[in-house]
mmCIF file with all atom_site columns, C-alpha atoms in Angstrom:
data_model
loop_
_atom_site.group_PDB
_atom_site.id
_atom_site.type_symbol
_atom_site.label_atom_id
_atom_site.label_alt_id
_atom_site.label_comp_id
_atom_site.label_asym_id
_atom_site.label_entity_id
_atom_site.label_seq_id
_atom_site.pdbx_PDB_ins_code
_atom_site.Cartn_x
_atom_site.Cartn_y
_atom_site.Cartn_z
_atom_site.occupancy
_atom_site.B_iso_or_equiv
_atom_site.pdbx_formal_charge
_atom_site.auth_seq_id
_atom_site.auth_comp_id
_atom_site.auth_asym_id
_atom_site.auth_atom_id
_atom_site.pdbx_PDB_model_num
ATOM 1   C CA . MET M 1 1   ? 6.355   14.728  8.646   1.00 85.00 ? 1   MET M CA 1
ATOM 2   C CA . TRP M 1 2   ? 8.409   14.661  5.445   1.00 97.00 ? 2   TRP M CA 1
ATOM 3   C CA . ALA M 1 3   ? 6.423   11.766  3.954   1.00 98.00 ? 3   ALA M CA 1
ATOM 4   C CA . TYR M 1 4   ? 3.151   13.731  4.087   1.00 98.00 ? 4   TYR M CA 1
ATOM 5   C CA . GLU M 1 5   ? 4.759   16.716  2.394   1.00 98.00 ? 5   GLU M CA 1
ATOM 6   C CA . LEU M 1 6   ? 6.174   14.539  -0.375  1.00 98.00 ? 6   LEU M CA 1
ATOM 7   C CA . ALA M 1 7   ? 2.930   12.635  -0.950  1.00 98.00 ? 7   ALA M CA 1
ATOM 8   C CA . GLU M 1 8   ? 0.905   15.834  -0.922  1.00 98.00 ? 8   GLU M CA 1
ATOM 9   C CA . SER M 1 9   ? 3.240   17.471  -3.452  1.00 98.00 ? 9   SER M CA 1
ATOM 10  C CA . LEU M 1 10  ? 2.806   14.518  -5.824  1.00 98.00 ? 10  LEU M CA 1
ATOM 11  C CA . LEU M 1 11  ? -0.886  13.731  -5.365  1.00 98.00 ? 11  LEU M CA 1
ATOM 12  C CA . SER M 1 12  ? -2.986  16.606  -4.047  1.00 98.00 ? 12  SER M CA 1
ATOM 13  C CA . ASN M 1 13  ? -3.320  18.661  -7.247  1.00 97.00 ? 13  ASN M CA 1
ATOM 14  C CA . ASP M 1 14  ? -3.319  15.966  -9.940  1.00 97.00 ? 14  ASP M CA 1
ATOM 15  C CA . LEU M 1 15  ? -5.026  13.161  -8.000  1.00 97.00 ? 15  LEU M CA 1
ATOM 16  C CA . PRO M 1 16  ? -6.942  14.692  -5.076  1.00 98.00 ? 16  PRO M CA 1
ATOM 17  C CA . ARG M 1 17  ? -9.016  11.579  -4.369  1.00 97.00 ? 17  ARG M CA 1
ATOM 18  C CA . ARG M 1 18  ? -5.860  9.442   -4.278  1.00 97.00 ? 18  ARG M CA 1
ATOM 19  C CA . TRP M 1 19  ? -4.396  11.965  -1.823  1.00 98.00 ? 19  TRP M CA 1
ATOM 20  C CA . VAL M 1 20  ? -7.473  11.679  0.432   1.00 98.00 ? 20  VAL M CA 1
ATOM 21  C CA . HIS M 1 21  ? -7.189  7.874   0.300   1.00 98.00 ? 21  HIS M CA 1
ATOM 22  C CA . SER M 1 22  ? -3.483  8.053   1.177   1.00 98.00 ? 22  SER M CA 1
ATOM 23  C CA . LYS M 1 23  ? -4.193  10.265  4.192   1.00 98.00 ? 23  LYS M CA 1
ATOM 24  C CA . GLY M 1 24  ? -6.870  7.788   5.309   1.00 98.00 ? 24  GLY M CA 1
ATOM 25  C CA . VAL M 1 25  ? -4.435  4.876   4.984   1.00 98.00 ? 25  VAL M CA 1
ATOM 26  C CA . ALA M 1 26  ? -1.882  6.797   7.066   1.00 98.00 ? 26  ALA M CA 1
ATOM 27  C CA . GLU M 1 27  ? -4.540  7.565   9.673   1.00 98.00 ? 27  GLU M CA 1
ATOM 28  C CA . LYS M 1 28  ? -5.303  3.838   9.889   1.00 98.00 ? 28  LYS M CA 1
ATOM 29  C CA . ALA M 1 29  ? -1.562  3.153   10.235  1.00 98.00 ? 29  ALA M CA 1
ATOM 30  C CA . ARG M 1 30  ? -1.441  5.409   13.303  1.00 97.00 ? 30  ARG M CA 1
ATOM 31  C CA . THR M 1 31  ? -4.022  3.148   14.970  1.00 96.00 ? 31  THR M CA 1
ATOM 32  C CA . LEU M 1 32  ? -1.495  0.293   14.789  1.00 97.00 ? 32  LEU M CA 1
ATOM 33  C CA . ALA M 1 33  ? 1.243   2.079   16.729  1.00 96.00 ? 33  ALA M CA 1
ATOM 34  C CA . GLY M 1 34  ? 0.557   -0.016  19.824  1.00 94.00 ? 34  GLY M CA 1
ATOM 35  C CA . ILE M 1 35  ? 1.404   -3.269  18.044  1.00 96.00 ? 35  ILE M CA 1
ATOM 36  C CA . LEU M 1 36  ? 4.250   -1.926  15.897  1.00 96.00 ? 36  LEU M CA 1
ATOM 37  C CA . GLY M 1 37  ? 6.438   -0.235  18.490  1.00 94.00 ? 37  GLY M CA 1
ATOM 38  C CA . PRO M 1 38  ? 9.533   1.283   16.877  1.00 95.00 ? 38  PRO M CA 1
ATOM 39  C CA . ASP M 1 39  ? 8.225   0.453   13.364  1.00 97.00 ? 39  ASP M CA 1
ATOM 40  C CA . ALA M 1 40  ? 5.106   2.616   13.753  1.00 97.00 ? 40  ALA M CA 1
ATOM 41  C CA . GLU M 1 41  ? 6.567   5.714   12.101  1.00 97.00 ? 41  GLU M CA 1
ATOM 42  C CA . LEU M 1 42  ? 8.039   3.624   9.299   1.00 97.00 ? 42  LEU M CA 1
ATOM 43  C CA . LEU M 1 43  ? 4.608   2.146   8.543   1.00 98.00 ? 43  LEU M CA 1
ATOM 44  C CA . GLU M 1 44  ? 2.931   5.552   8.658   1.00 98.00 ? 44  GLU M CA 1
ATOM 45  C CA . SER M 1 45  ? 5.453   6.909   6.153   1.00 98.00 ? 45  SER M CA 1
ATOM 46  C CA . ALA M 1 46  ? 4.896   3.960   3.812   1.00 98.00 ? 46  ALA M CA 1
ATOM 47  C CA . ALA M 1 47  ? 1.126   4.307   4.231   1.00 98.00 ? 47  ALA M CA 1
ATOM 48  C CA . VAL M 1 48  ? 0.978   7.943   3.157   1.00 98.00 ? 48  VAL M CA 1
ATOM 49  C CA . LEU M 1 49  ? 3.423   7.260   0.290   1.00 98.00 ? 49  LEU M CA 1
ATOM 50  C CA . HIS M 1 50  ? 2.046   3.928   -0.940  1.00 98.00 ? 50  HIS M CA 1
ATOM 51  C CA . ASP M 1 51  ? 0.182   5.333   -3.975  1.00 98.00 ? 51  ASP M CA 1
ATOM 52  C CA . ILE M 1 52  ? 2.599   8.037   -5.162  1.00 98.00 ? 52  ILE M CA 1
ATOM 53  C CA . GLY M 1 53  ? 3.457   5.899   -8.187  1.00 98.00 ? 53  GLY M CA 1
ATOM 54  C CA . TYR M 1 54  ? 0.144   7.043   -9.687  1.00 98.00 ? 54  TYR M CA 1
ATOM 55  C CA . ALA M 1 55  ? 1.436   10.628  -9.841  1.00 98.00 ? 55  ALA M CA 1
ATOM 56  C CA . PRO M 1 56  ? 1.783   11.688  -13.477 1.00 97.00 ? 56  PRO M CA 1
ATOM 57  C CA . ARG M 1 57  ? 5.187   13.247  -12.772 1.00 96.00 ? 57  ARG M CA 1
ATOM 58  C CA . ILE M 1 58  ? 6.723   9.917   -11.760 1.00 96.00 ? 58  ILE M CA 1
ATOM 59  C CA . ALA M 1 59  ? 4.567   7.265   -13.468 1.00 95.00 ? 59  ALA M CA 1
ATOM 60  C CA . ASP M 1 60  ? 6.758   5.285   -15.843 1.00 95.00 ? 60  ASP M CA 1
ATOM 61  C CA . THR M 1 61  ? 5.772   1.615   -16.178 1.00 95.00 ? 61  THR M CA 1
ATOM 62  C CA . GLY M 1 62  ? 2.089   2.138   -15.356 1.00 94.00 ? 62  GLY M CA 1
ATOM 63  C CA . PHE M 1 63  ? 2.529   -0.144  -12.328 1.00 97.00 ? 63  PHE M CA 1
ATOM 64  C CA . HIS M 1 64  ? 2.311   2.242   -9.407  1.00 97.00 ? 64  HIS M CA 1
ATOM 65  C CA . PRO M 1 65  ? 4.070   0.161   -6.703  1.00 98.00 ? 65  PRO M CA 1
ATOM 66  C CA . LEU M 1 66  ? 7.170   -0.184  -8.889  1.00 98.00 ? 66  LEU M CA 1
ATOM 67  C CA . ASP M 1 67  ? 7.101   3.422   -10.103 1.00 98.00 ? 67  ASP M CA 1
ATOM 68  C CA . GLY M 1 68  ? 6.621   4.753   -6.571  1.00 98.00 ? 68  GLY M CA 1
ATOM 69  C CA . ALA M 1 69  ? 9.373   2.591   -5.095  1.00 98.00 ? 69  ALA M CA 1
ATOM 70  C CA . ARG M 1 70  ? 11.840  3.543   -7.818  1.00 98.00 ? 70  ARG M CA 1
ATOM 71  C CA . PHE M 1 71  ? 11.098  7.218   -7.273  1.00 98.00 ? 71  PHE M CA 1
ATOM 72  C CA . LEU M 1 72  ? 11.520  6.927   -3.499  1.00 98.00 ? 72  LEU M CA 1
ATOM 73  C CA . ARG M 1 73  ? 14.794  5.036   -3.865  1.00 98.00 ? 73  ARG M CA 1
ATOM 74  C CA . GLY M 1 74  ? 16.039  7.804   -6.169  1.00 98.00 ? 74  GLY M CA 1
ATOM 75  C CA . GLU M 1 75  ? 15.102  10.335  -3.491  1.00 98.00 ? 75  GLU M CA 1
ATOM 76  C CA . GLY M 1 76  ? 17.183  8.465   -0.904  1.00 98.00 ? 76  GLY M CA 1
ATOM 77  C CA . VAL M 1 77  ? 14.216  7.353   1.216   1.00 98.00 ? 77  VAL M CA 1
ATOM 78  C CA . ASP M 1 78  ? 14.790  4.644   3.839   1.00 98.00 ? 78  ASP M CA 1
ATOM 79  C CA . GLU M 1 79  ? 14.986  1.299   2.038   1.00 98.00 ? 79  GLU M CA 1
ATOM 80  C CA . ARG M 1 80  ? 12.400  -0.273  4.345   1.00 98.00 ? 80  ARG M CA 1
ATOM 81  C CA . VAL M 1 81  ? 9.814   2.344   3.346   1.00 98.00 ? 81  VAL M CA 1
ATOM 82  C CA . VAL M 1 82  ? 10.760  1.802   -0.307  1.00 98.00 ? 82  VAL M CA 1
ATOM 83  C CA . ARG M 1 83  ? 10.254  -1.976  0.013   1.00 98.00 ? 83  ARG M CA 1
ATOM 84  C CA . LEU M 1 84  ? 6.880   -1.537  1.681   1.00 98.00 ? 84  LEU M CA 1
ATOM 85  C CA . VAL M 1 85  ? 5.704   0.776   -1.097  1.00 98.00 ? 85  VAL M CA 1
ATOM 86  C CA . ALA M 1 86  ? 7.008   -1.669  -3.719  1.00 98.00 ? 86  ALA M CA 1
ATOM 87  C CA . HIS M 1 87  ? 5.115   -4.600  -2.244  1.00 97.00 ? 87  HIS M CA 1
ATOM 88  C CA . HIS M 1 88  ? 2.016   -2.968  -0.796  1.00 96.00 ? 88  HIS M CA 1
ATOM 89  C CA . SER M 1 89  ? -1.258  -4.859  -0.943  1.00 95.00 ? 89  SER M CA 1
ATOM 90  C CA . CYS M 1 90  ? -0.012  -8.008  -2.675  1.00 96.00 ? 90  CYS M CA 1
ATOM 91  C CA . ALA M 1 91  ? 1.682   -6.083  -5.475  1.00 97.00 ? 91  ALA M CA 1
ATOM 92  C CA . LEU M 1 92  ? 3.632   -9.174  -6.473  1.00 95.00 ? 92  LEU M CA 1
ATOM 93  C CA . LEU M 1 93  ? 0.427   -10.739 -7.820  1.00 96.00 ? 93  LEU M CA 1
ATOM 94  C CA . GLU M 1 94  ? -0.352  -7.644  -9.858  1.00 96.00 ? 94  GLU M CA 1
ATOM 95  C CA . ALA M 1 95  ? 3.240   -7.568  -11.105 1.00 97.00 ? 95  ALA M CA 1
ATOM 96  C CA . GLU M 1 96  ? 2.722   -11.114 -12.391 1.00 95.00 ? 96  GLU M CA 1
ATOM 97  C CA . GLU M 1 97  ? -0.420  -10.007 -14.259 1.00 94.00 ? 97  GLU M CA 1
ATOM 98  C CA . ARG M 1 98  ? 1.573   -7.174  -15.830 1.00 96.00 ? 98  ARG M CA 1
ATOM 99  C CA . GLY M 1 99  ? 4.666   -9.204  -16.689 1.00 96.00 ? 99  GLY M CA 1
ATOM 100 C CA . LEU M 1 100 ? 6.742   -7.182  -14.209 1.00 96.00 ? 100 LEU M CA 1
ATOM 101 C CA . ARG M 1 101 ? 7.385   -9.817  -11.533 1.00 96.00 ? 101 ARG M CA 1
ATOM 102 C CA . GLN M 1 102 ? 11.136  -10.059 -12.220 1.00 96.00 ? 102 GLN M CA 1
ATOM 103 C CA . GLU M 1 103 ? 11.615  -6.293  -12.050 1.00 95.00 ? 103 GLU M CA 1
ATOM 104 C CA . LEU M 1 104 ? 9.734   -6.049  -8.760  1.00 97.00 ? 104 LEU M CA 1
ATOM 105 C CA . VAL M 1 105 ? 11.414  -8.933  -6.939  1.00 95.00 ? 105 VAL M CA 1
ATOM 106 C CA . GLY M 1 106 ? 14.791  -8.266  -8.530  1.00 96.00 ? 106 GLY M CA 1
ATOM 107 C CA . GLU M 1 107 ? 14.897  -4.677  -7.327  1.00 97.00 ? 107 GLU M CA 1
ATOM 108 C CA . PHE M 1 108 ? 12.913  -4.827  -4.094  1.00 97.00 ? 108 PHE M CA 1
ATOM 109 C CA . PRO M 1 109 ? 13.057  -7.689  -1.578  1.00 96.00 ? 109 PRO M CA 1
ATOM 110 C CA . LEU M 1 110 ? 10.083  -8.151  0.706   1.00 94.00 ? 110 LEU M CA 1
ATOM 111 C CA . GLU M 1 111 ? 9.959   -6.286  3.999   1.00 95.00 ? 111 GLU M CA 1
ATOM 112 C CA . GLU M 1 112 ? 9.190   -7.969  7.338   1.00 94.00 ? 112 GLU M CA 1
ATOM 113 C CA . PRO M 1 113 ? 5.884   -9.899  7.138   1.00 95.00 ? 113 PRO M CA 1
ATOM 114 C CA . HIS M 1 114 ? 4.213   -8.126  10.062  1.00 96.00 ? 114 HIS M CA 1
ATOM 115 C CA . LEU M 1 115 ? 4.769   -4.770  8.319   1.00 97.00 ? 115 LEU M CA 1
ATOM 116 C CA . VAL M 1 116 ? 3.595   -6.106  4.961   1.00 97.00 ? 116 VAL M CA 1
ATOM 117 C CA . ASP M 1 117 ? 0.436   -7.337  6.714   1.00 98.00 ? 117 ASP M CA 1
ATOM 118 C CA . ALA M 1 118 ? -0.033  -4.002  8.438   1.00 98.00 ? 118 ALA M CA 1
ATOM 119 C CA . LEU M 1 119 ? 0.155   -2.024  5.194   1.00 98.00 ? 119 LEU M CA 1
ATOM 120 C CA . ILE M 1 120 ? -2.229  -4.438  3.455   1.00 98.00 ? 120 ILE M CA 1
ATOM 121 C CA . TYR M 1 121 ? -4.632  -3.981  6.361   1.00 98.00 ? 121 TYR M CA 1
ATOM 122 C CA . CYS M 1 122 ? -4.401  -0.190  6.268   1.00 98.00 ? 122 CYS M CA 1
ATOM 123 C CA . ASP M 1 123 ? -4.818  0.096   2.496   1.00 98.00 ? 123 ASP M CA 1
ATOM 124 C CA . MET M 1 124 ? -7.490  -2.544  2.114   1.00 98.00 ? 124 MET M CA 1
ATOM 125 C CA . THR M 1 125 ? -9.682  -1.261  4.958   1.00 98.00 ? 125 THR M CA 1
ATOM 126 C CA . THR M 1 126 ? -9.730  2.327   3.653   1.00 98.00 ? 126 THR M CA 1
ATOM 127 C CA . THR M 1 127 ? -12.022 3.513   0.861   1.00 98.00 ? 127 THR M CA 1
ATOM 128 C CA . PRO M 1 128 ? -10.880 5.731   -2.013  1.00 97.00 ? 128 PRO M CA 1
ATOM 129 C CA . ASP M 1 129 ? -12.428 8.585   -0.026  1.00 97.00 ? 129 ASP M CA 1
ATOM 130 C CA . GLY M 1 130 ? -10.394 7.822   3.101   1.00 97.00 ? 130 GLY M CA 1
ATOM 131 C CA . ALA M 1 131 ? -13.182 6.237   5.161   1.00 98.00 ? 131 ALA M CA 1
ATOM 132 C CA . PRO M 1 132 ? -12.980 2.918   7.018   1.00 97.00 ? 132 PRO M CA 1
ATOM 133 C CA . THR M 1 133 ? -14.358 -0.167  5.265   1.00 98.00 ? 133 THR M CA 1
ATOM 134 C CA . THR M 1 134 ? -14.062 -3.945  5.268   1.00 97.00 ? 134 THR M CA 1
ATOM 135 C CA . THR M 1 135 ? -11.660 -5.853  3.066   1.00 97.00 ? 135 THR M CA 1
ATOM 136 C CA . ALA M 1 136 ? -14.586 -7.512  1.263   1.00 97.00 ? 136 ALA M CA 1
ATOM 137 C CA . ALA M 1 137 ? -16.215 -4.164  0.493   1.00 98.00 ? 137 ALA M CA 1
ATOM 138 C CA . ARG M 1 138 ? -12.896 -2.667  -0.617  1.00 98.00 ? 138 ARG M CA 1
ATOM 139 C CA . ILE M 1 139 ? -12.190 -5.548  -2.977  1.00 98.00 ? 139 ILE M CA 1
ATOM 140 C CA . ALA M 1 140 ? -15.716 -5.325  -4.409  1.00 98.00 ? 140 ALA M CA 1
ATOM 141 C CA . GLU M 1 141 ? -15.228 -1.582  -4.927  1.00 97.00 ? 141 GLU M CA 1
ATOM 142 C CA . ILE M 1 142 ? -11.928 -2.156  -6.755  1.00 97.00 ? 142 ILE M CA 1
ATOM 143 C CA . VAL M 1 143 ? -13.411 -4.840  -9.012  1.00 97.00 ? 143 VAL M CA 1
ATOM 144 C CA . GLY M 1 144 ? -16.378 -2.553  -9.699  1.00 97.00 ? 144 GLY M CA 1
ATOM 145 C CA . ARG M 1 145 ? -14.157 0.404   -10.539 1.00 96.00 ? 145 ARG M CA 1
ATOM 146 C CA . TYR M 1 146 ? -11.723 -1.433  -12.809 1.00 96.00 ? 146 TYR M CA 1
ATOM 147 C CA . GLY M 1 147 ? -13.913 -4.286  -14.084 1.00 97.00 ? 147 GLY M CA 1
ATOM 148 C CA . PRO M 1 148 ? -13.574 -8.010  -13.369 1.00 96.00 ? 148 PRO M CA 1
ATOM 149 C CA . ASP M 1 149 ? -11.609 -8.751  -16.559 1.00 96.00 ? 149 ASP M CA 1
ATOM 150 C CA . SER M 1 150 ? -9.091  -5.924  -16.165 1.00 96.00 ? 150 SER M CA 1
ATOM 151 C CA . VAL M 1 151 ? -5.551  -6.532  -14.930 1.00 96.00 ? 151 VAL M CA 1
ATOM 152 C CA . VAL M 1 152 ? -6.486  -4.982  -11.591 1.00 96.00 ? 152 VAL M CA 1
ATOM 153 C CA . GLY M 1 153 ? -9.758  -6.919  -11.362 1.00 97.00 ? 153 GLY M CA 1
ATOM 154 C CA . ARG M 1 154 ? -8.015  -10.234 -11.992 1.00 96.00 ? 154 ARG M CA 1
ATOM 155 C CA . PHE M 1 155 ? -5.163  -9.441  -9.616  1.00 96.00 ? 155 PHE M CA 1
ATOM 156 C CA . ILE M 1 156 ? -7.358  -8.282  -6.719  1.00 97.00 ? 156 ILE M CA 1
ATOM 157 C CA . ARG M 1 157 ? -9.523  -11.406 -6.891  1.00 97.00 ? 157 ARG M CA 1
ATOM 158 C CA . ARG M 1 158 ? -6.372  -13.558 -6.843  1.00 96.00 ? 158 ARG M CA 1
ATOM 159 C CA . ALA M 1 159 ? -5.095  -11.526 -3.884  1.00 97.00 ? 159 ALA M CA 1
ATOM 160 C CA . GLU M 1 160 ? -8.360  -11.634 -1.932  1.00 97.00 ? 160 GLU M CA 1
ATOM 161 C CA . PRO M 1 161 ? -7.475  -14.669 0.243   1.00 98.00 ? 161 PRO M CA 1
ATOM 162 C CA . GLU M 1 162 ? -4.119  -13.166 1.256   1.00 97.00 ? 162 GLU M CA 1
ATOM 163 C CA . ILE M 1 163 ? -5.655  -9.742  1.866   1.00 98.00 ? 163 ILE M CA 1
ATOM 164 C CA . GLY M 1 164 ? -8.240  -11.320 4.146   1.00 97.00 ? 164 GLY M CA 1
ATOM 165 C CA . ALA M 1 165 ? -5.618  -13.405 5.950   1.00 98.00 ? 165 ALA M CA 1
ATOM 166 C CA . ALA M 1 166 ? -3.363  -10.359 6.474   1.00 98.00 ? 166 ALA M CA 1
ATOM 167 C CA . ALA M 1 167 ? -6.267  -8.375  7.905   1.00 98.00 ? 167 ALA M CA 1
ATOM 168 C CA . LEU M 1 168 ? -7.126  -11.214 10.285  1.00 97.00 ? 168 LEU M CA 1
ATOM 169 C CA . ARG M 1 169 ? -3.510  -11.432 11.469  1.00 98.00 ? 169 ARG M CA 1
ATOM 170 C CA . VAL M 1 170 ? -3.423  -7.696  12.188  1.00 98.00 ? 170 VAL M CA 1
ATOM 171 C CA . GLU M 1 171 ? -6.820  -7.756  13.911  1.00 97.00 ? 171 GLU M CA 1
ATOM 172 C CA . SER M 1 172 ? -5.650  -10.707 16.029  1.00 96.00 ? 172 SER M CA 1
ATOM 173 C CA . ARG M 1 173 ? -2.548  -8.779  17.113  1.00 95.00 ? 173 ARG M CA 1
ATOM 174 C CA . LEU M 1 174 ? -4.722  -5.755  17.936  1.00 95.00 ? 174 LEU M CA 1
ATOM 175 C CA . GLY M 1 175 ? -7.049  -7.958  19.975  1.00 92.00 ? 175 GLY M CA 1
ATOM 176 C CA . GLN M 1 176 ? -4.150  -9.517  21.863  1.00 91.00 ? 176 GLN M CA 1
ATOM 177 C CA . ALA M 1 177 ? -2.748  -6.082  22.629  1.00 88.00 ? 177 ALA M CA 1
ATOM 178 C CA . ARG M 1 178 ? -6.093  -4.984  24.109  1.00 82.00 ? 178 ARG M CA 1
ATOM 179 C CA . THR M 1 179 ? -6.538  -8.128  26.223  1.00 72.00 ? 179 THR M CA 1
ATOM 180 C CA . PRO M 1 180 ? -5.120  -7.756  29.724  1.00 65.00 ? 180 PRO M CA 1
ATOM 181 C CA . ALA M 1 181 ? -2.544  -10.410 30.617  1.00 58.00 ? 181 ALA M CA 1
#
């Protein structure tokens, strides 16, 4: 798939752990195919691409969702994938912390809520090493890595209720899909 090739070209050499995480997020996205129908491939593409804004070759503002989305738009990638990358995992809250809210919302409208939830779920239930985890453990890991007073630490704690709610919505849809009618 083109998205894997692009993400690998941007992340695997410079940021190998980020590449492993991105593959894990995409693997989690594949598990949602049954509840996403025709949007499953779109989500998988956004999942593997969600962190490309960290790549040194394209990092510009230092805010990876915005940098990644701008790069993808410049490459002519489907606008829905671009919007998901721009807004992945409550990026709007981090944009506020960084003073970049207007740029993010001005350039990239939100994608459909069920897809936003799905990408939050995939990203926030996957460790930096690509393994499954809980949202609580993932948030604790992020705060531990960046520090509670950092921009990322403050943002992720503000985002925690929405991350948890998104995960519950996705898990509910998965449960409904498994329950015979």
